[in-house]
Structures are given as structure tokens and as C-alpha cells.
Amino acid sequence: MSEAQHLLVVDDDNRIRDLLKKYLISNGYRVSAAANAATARKLITTFDFDLAIFDIMMPGETGLELLESLRQGGVRVPVLLLTARGETSDRIEGLKSGADDYLAKPFEPEELMLRVAAILRRTHVEPPPEEIEMSGLVFNAKRAELNDGEHHVRLTEAETHLLSMLAAKAGEPVSREELASKSPGSTERSIDVQVTRLRRKIEPDPKQPIHIQTVRGIGYRLMPD
């Protein structure tokens, strides 16, 4: 089971801060909380957060000032701003300062959860698996090796590069255009040729591929076991 995503809630209102923490925890998140910007800074230097929720209108250093300072310091944690100020100019100011989204108080908890989930989907990218299995073959992208048990399957440099790009997005369609643009000296037609050659080395039946699938109108998709 994967570890719960870690969120930071920063709000000087004890009631709202506690409610947010309880609600987020009940929805499966791991949550830390801070009542001010100073405490938030200490937590951010101690933990790796997947998302932070800042209230703008805090005494002393505001949530907006905290956000601007973090962005200037190179801290890229995604941030959702909360505030009672709902004017368009305030939203624009927050987004210009590096916020990923903005939600005005009062808000429905369900809307908050939807916005949190949307930000996490946009910003959280799972690292590709180091090894991918395909009908008894194992491709290790880090070592750029395709092995059949103890036997090494020879790939050309172009085939290795292509297989690595598909493996990095396993299960997702990758366009011919993208594959060609990231392969030096390749065209969309040459990508098709390389795919045909790869299928001969990988597929149990190259005429009916199950691992390097054609996605009509787009390109190709690598499907591991």
C-alpha cells in the first residue's frame, strides 16, 4: 500500500485549522498543521510535502508573503490559497505569486477536496518503474538492457531509446510526433519502422502485438505484463 500524501495546513484560526486537518485525514491524507508562517517554514524545511494550503489573511506574515518568499527561495511545493477575500484582483495576485489554485471562504469541504485532488494529479508524477516485464522479457531502462532470462537481447541504440521513452509512460499513449521529436534524426515514418523491429524482438506474435500497441490516430502504447 502506498504511503499517504502529506499535506500542510497553515491557518491562524484554530477552529478552521482543526476542521481542515480532521477532514483531510478522514479522506486519507497525512496532515501537518501550523498557526503561522514561522511554524510553517520550520515544517517545510523538515518534511517533504505534496501540497500546502495557506490562509492568506494571517497576522504578521501573510500567506501570500509566505508563498512569495518560498517561491523566491526555490521551494516548489504546490500551494492552494484560502482567504475570505474573493475579489478577482486578489486571485490574480495569488496566482502571479506562484499559487497553484485559489479558494475563497466560505467554501464547501467537497470543493476543497476536489481542488486538492486536481492539484495533486497535475503536480505529482510517479517515477517510472526501473524494470518492465513483457512475456518473460525484462527491460531495465536505467541500464538500457533487454534480457530474456540470463540471455541479453540485442537492441540498436535507436530501439533502446524508443523503448525507454515508451517505458517511461507505460500504459499511456505516446504520439508519433513526440517520439520522433525526442529521437535524434528520426521521423514519424522511421518510428514506425523501429516499432516493427522491436515487436519482432519482444512480442510472442509480432503480427498481433500485445505489448507495443498501436493507438489509432495517436501513436503507440507500451503495455507491460
CSV table of C-alpha atoms in Angstrom, one decimal:
chain,number,residue,atom,x,y,z
A,1,MET,CA,0.0,0.0,0.0
A,2,SER,CA,1.4,3.4,-1.0
A,3,GLU,CA,2.1,6.0,1.7
A,4,ALA,CA,-0.5,8.7,2.2
A,5,GLN,CA,0.3,12.0,0.6
A,6,HIS,CA,1.5,14.6,3.1
A,7,LEU,CA,-0.3,17.9,3.3
A,8,LEU,CA,0.4,21.1,5.2
A,9,VAL,CA,-2.4,23.3,6.5
A,10,VAL,CA,-1.5,26.9,7.6
A,11,ASP,CA,-4.3,29.0,9.2
A,12,ASP,CA,-4.3,31.2,12.3
A,13,ASP,CA,-7.9,30.3,13.0
A,14,ASN,CA,-7.8,27.3,15.4
A,15,ARG,CA,-11.3,26.1,14.5
A,16,ILE,CA,-10.8,26.2,10.8
A,17,ARG,CA,-7.3,24.7,11.0
A,18,ASP,CA,-8.5,21.8,13.1
A,19,LEU,CA,-11.6,21.2,10.9
A,20,LEU,CA,-9.4,21.1,7.8
A,21,LYS,CA,-6.9,18.7,9.4
A,22,LYS,CA,-9.7,16.3,10.5
A,23,TYR,CA,-11.5,16.4,7.2
A,24,LEU,CA,-8.3,15.8,5.1
A,25,ILE,CA,-7.2,13.0,7.4
A,26,SER,CA,-10.7,11.4,7.1
A,27,ASN,CA,-10.1,11.5,3.3
A,28,GLY,CA,-6.9,9.5,3.5
A,29,TYR,CA,-4.3,12.3,3.7
A,30,ARG,CA,-1.4,12.7,6.2
A,31,VAL,CA,-1.7,16.2,7.6
A,32,SER,CA,0.6,18.6,9.5
A,33,ALA,CA,-0.7,22.0,10.7
A,34,ALA,CA,0.7,25.4,11.6
A,35,ALA,CA,-0.9,28.5,13.1
A,36,ASN,CA,1.5,31.0,11.4
A,37,ALA,CA,4.1,31.4,8.7
A,38,ALA,CA,7.1,30.9,11.0
A,39,THR,CA,5.9,27.5,12.1
A,40,ALA,CA,5.1,26.6,8.5
A,41,ARG,CA,8.7,27.4,7.4
A,42,LYS,CA,10.1,25.1,10.1
A,43,LEU,CA,7.8,22.3,8.9
A,44,ILE,CA,8.6,22.9,5.3
A,45,THR,CA,12.4,22.6,5.9
A,46,THR,CA,11.8,19.4,7.9
A,47,PHE,CA,9.3,17.5,5.8
A,48,ASP,CA,8.6,16.9,2.1
A,49,PHE,CA,5.0,18.0,1.5
A,50,ASP,CA,2.9,17.0,-1.5
A,51,LEU,CA,0.7,20.1,-1.1
A,52,ALA,CA,0.3,23.1,1.2
A,53,ILE,CA,-2.8,25.0,2.0
A,54,PHE,CA,-2.2,28.6,3.1
A,55,ASP,CA,-4.7,31.1,4.5
A,56,ILE,CA,-3.8,34.5,3.1
A,57,MET,CA,-5.2,36.7,5.9
A,58,MET,CA,-2.9,35.8,8.8
A,59,PRO,CA,-1.4,38.3,11.3
A,60,GLY,CA,2.3,39.1,10.8
A,61,GLU,CA,3.5,37.4,7.6
A,62,THR,CA,0.5,36.7,5.4
A,63,GLY,CA,0.0,33.5,3.4
A,64,LEU,CA,0.7,35.4,0.2
A,65,GLU,CA,4.0,36.8,1.6
A,66,LEU,CA,5.0,33.3,2.8
A,67,LEU,CA,4.2,31.9,-0.7
A,68,GLU,CA,6.3,34.7,-2.4
A,69,SER,CA,9.2,34.0,-0.1
A,70,LEU,CA,9.1,30.3,-0.7
A,71,ARG,CA,9.0,30.7,-4.4
A,72,GLN,CA,11.9,33.1,-4.4
A,73,GLY,CA,13.8,30.6,-2.4
A,74,GLY,CA,13.2,27.8,-4.9
A,75,VAL,CA,10.6,25.9,-2.8
A,76,ARG,CA,8.2,24.3,-5.4
A,77,VAL,CA,5.7,22.6,-3.1
A,78,PRO,CA,2.2,23.1,-4.7
A,79,VAL,CA,0.1,25.7,-2.8
A,80,LEU,CA,-3.6,26.2,-2.6
A,81,LEU,CA,-4.6,29.6,-1.1
A,82,LEU,CA,-7.6,30.1,1.1
A,83,THR,CA,-9.0,33.5,2.0
A,84,ALA,CA,-12.2,35.4,2.7
A,85,ARG,CA,-11.1,37.9,0.1
A,86,GLY,CA,-12.8,36.8,-3.1
A,87,GLU,CA,-12.0,39.7,-5.4
A,88,THR,CA,-10.6,38.9,-8.9
A,89,SER,CA,-7.6,41.1,-8.2
A,90,ASP,CA,-6.7,39.1,-5.1
A,91,ARG,CA,-7.0,35.8,-7.0
A,92,ILE,CA,-4.7,37.2,-9.8
A,93,GLU,CA,-2.2,38.4,-7.2
A,94,GLY,CA,-2.1,34.9,-5.6
A,95,LEU,CA,-1.7,33.1,-8.9
A,96,LYS,CA,1.0,35.5,-10.0
A,97,SER,CA,2.9,34.8,-6.8
A,98,GLY,CA,3.1,31.1,-7.7
A,99,ALA,CA,-0.1,29.6,-6.2
A,100,ASP,CA,-1.5,26.5,-8.0
A,101,ASP,CA,-5.1,27.3,-7.1
A,102,TYR,CA,-7.3,29.7,-5.0
A,103,LEU,CA,-10.4,29.1,-3.0
A,104,ALA,CA,-12.4,31.8,-1.3
A,105,LYS,CA,-14.1,31.3,2.1
A,106,PRO,CA,-16.7,30.2,2.9
A,107,PHE,CA,-16.3,27.0,0.8
A,108,GLU,CA,-17.8,23.6,0.7
A,109,PRO,CA,-15.4,20.8,2.0
A,110,GLU,CA,-16.2,18.7,-1.0
A,111,GLU,CA,-15.0,21.6,-3.3
A,112,LEU,CA,-11.8,21.8,-1.3
A,113,MET,CA,-11.2,18.1,-1.7
A,114,LEU,CA,-11.8,18.3,-5.5
A,115,ARG,CA,-9.3,21.1,-5.8
A,116,VAL,CA,-6.7,19.4,-3.7
A,117,ALA,CA,-7.1,16.2,-5.7
A,118,ALA,CA,-6.8,18.1,-9.0
A,119,ILE,CA,-3.6,19.9,-7.9
A,120,LEU,CA,-2.1,16.6,-6.8
A,121,ARG,CA,-2.9,14.9,-10.1
A,122,ARG,CA,-1.2,17.8,-12.0
A,123,THR,CA,1.9,18.0,-9.9
A,124,HIS,CA,2.6,14.5,-8.6
A,125,VAL,CA,4.3,12.3,-11.2
A,126,GLU,CA,5.2,8.8,-10.3
A,127,PRO,CA,8.7,7.8,-11.3
A,128,PRO,CA,8.7,5.1,-14.0
A,129,PRO,CA,9.5,1.6,-12.8
A,130,GLU,CA,13.1,0.6,-13.2
A,131,GLU,CA,12.2,-2.7,-14.8
A,132,ILE,CA,9.3,-3.7,-17.1
A,133,GLU,CA,8.3,-7.3,-17.8
A,134,MET,CA,6.9,-8.4,-21.2
A,135,SER,CA,6.1,-12.0,-21.8
A,136,GLY,CA,9.2,-13.3,-20.0
A,137,LEU,CA,11.5,-10.4,-21.2
A,138,VAL,CA,12.7,-7.8,-18.7
A,139,PHE,CA,13.7,-4.3,-19.8
A,140,ASN,CA,15.8,-2.2,-17.5
A,141,ALA,CA,15.6,1.4,-18.6
A,142,LYS,CA,18.4,2.6,-16.3
A,143,ARG,CA,20.8,0.1,-17.7
A,144,ALA,CA,19.3,0.2,-21.2
A,145,GLU,CA,19.1,-3.6,-21.3
A,146,LEU,CA,16.6,-6.1,-22.5
A,147,ASN,CA,17.1,-9.6,-21.1
A,148,ASP,CA,15.4,-13.0,-21.7
A,149,GLY,CA,16.4,-14.8,-18.5
A,150,GLU,CA,20.2,-14.8,-18.5
A,151,HIS,CA,20.4,-14.0,-22.2
A,152,HIS,CA,20.8,-10.5,-23.4
A,153,VAL,CA,18.6,-9.4,-26.3
A,154,ARG,CA,20.5,-7.0,-28.6
A,155,LEU,CA,18.8,-3.7,-29.3
A,156,THR,CA,20.1,-0.9,-31.6
A,157,GLU,CA,20.7,2.5,-30.0
A,158,ALA,CA,17.5,3.8,-31.7
A,159,GLU,CA,15.4,0.8,-30.5
A,160,THR,CA,16.7,1.2,-26.9
A,161,HIS,CA,15.9,4.9,-27.0
A,162,LEU,CA,12.4,4.3,-28.3
A,163,LEU,CA,11.7,1.5,-25.8
A,164,SER,CA,12.9,3.7,-23.0
A,165,MET,CA,10.5,6.6,-24.0
A,166,LEU,CA,7.6,4.2,-24.2
A,167,ALA,CA,8.5,2.6,-20.8
A,168,ALA,CA,8.7,6.0,-19.1
A,169,LYS,CA,5.0,6.3,-19.9
A,170,ALA,CA,3.9,2.7,-19.7
A,171,GLY,CA,0.2,2.3,-20.2
A,172,GLU,CA,-0.2,5.7,-21.7
A,173,PRO,CA,-0.4,6.6,-25.4
A,174,VAL,CA,2.7,8.4,-26.8
A,175,SER,CA,2.3,10.3,-30.1
A,176,ARG,CA,4.5,9.5,-33.1
A,177,GLU,CA,5.3,13.2,-33.2
A,178,GLU,CA,6.6,13.2,-29.6
A,179,LEU,CA,8.6,10.0,-30.2
A,180,ALA,CA,10.2,11.4,-33.4
A,181,SER,CA,10.9,14.9,-31.9
A,182,LYS,CA,12.8,13.3,-29.0
A,183,SER,CA,14.8,10.8,-31.1
A,184,PRO,CA,17.7,12.5,-33.0
A,185,GLY,CA,17.4,12.1,-36.7
A,186,SER,CA,14.1,10.3,-36.6
A,187,THR,CA,10.9,10.9,-38.4
A,188,GLU,CA,7.4,9.6,-37.7
A,189,ARG,CA,7.9,7.0,-40.5
A,190,SER,CA,11.2,5.8,-39.1
A,191,ILE,CA,9.5,5.4,-35.7
A,192,ASP,CA,7.0,3.1,-37.3
A,193,VAL,CA,9.9,1.0,-38.7
A,194,GLN,CA,11.7,0.9,-35.3
A,195,VAL,CA,8.4,-0.3,-33.7
A,196,THR,CA,8.1,-3.1,-36.2
A,197,ARG,CA,11.6,-4.2,-35.4
A,198,LEU,CA,11.1,-4.0,-31.7
A,199,ARG,CA,7.9,-6.1,-32.0
A,200,ARG,CA,9.9,-8.9,-33.7
A,201,LYS,CA,12.2,-9.0,-30.6
A,202,ILE,CA,9.6,-8.5,-27.9
A,203,GLU,CA,6.2,-9.8,-29.0
A,204,PRO,CA,5.2,-13.5,-28.8
A,205,ASP,CA,3.4,-12.8,-32.1
A,206,PRO,CA,4.6,-9.7,-33.8
A,207,LYS,CA,1.6,-9.7,-36.1
A,208,GLN,CA,-0.7,-9.5,-33.1
A,209,PRO,CA,1.2,-7.3,-30.6
A,210,ILE,CA,0.1,-7.2,-27.0
A,211,HIS,CA,3.0,-5.1,-25.5
A,212,ILE,CA,3.7,-2.4,-28.1
A,213,GLN,CA,0.2,-1.5,-29.1
A,214,THR,CA,-0.9,0.9,-31.9
A,215,VAL,CA,-3.2,3.7,-30.7
A,216,ARG,CA,-5.1,4.8,-33.8
A,217,GLY,CA,-4.6,8.5,-34.7
A,218,ILE,CA,-2.0,9.0,-31.9
A,219,GLY,CA,0.9,6.6,-31.8
A,220,TYR,CA,1.9,3.8,-29.6
A,221,ARG,CA,1.5,2.5,-26.0
A,222,LEU,CA,3.7,0.1,-24.1
A,223,MET,CA,1.7,-2.4,-22.0
A,224,PRO,CA,3.8,-4.5,-19.6
A,225,ASP,CA,2.6,-7.8,-18.1
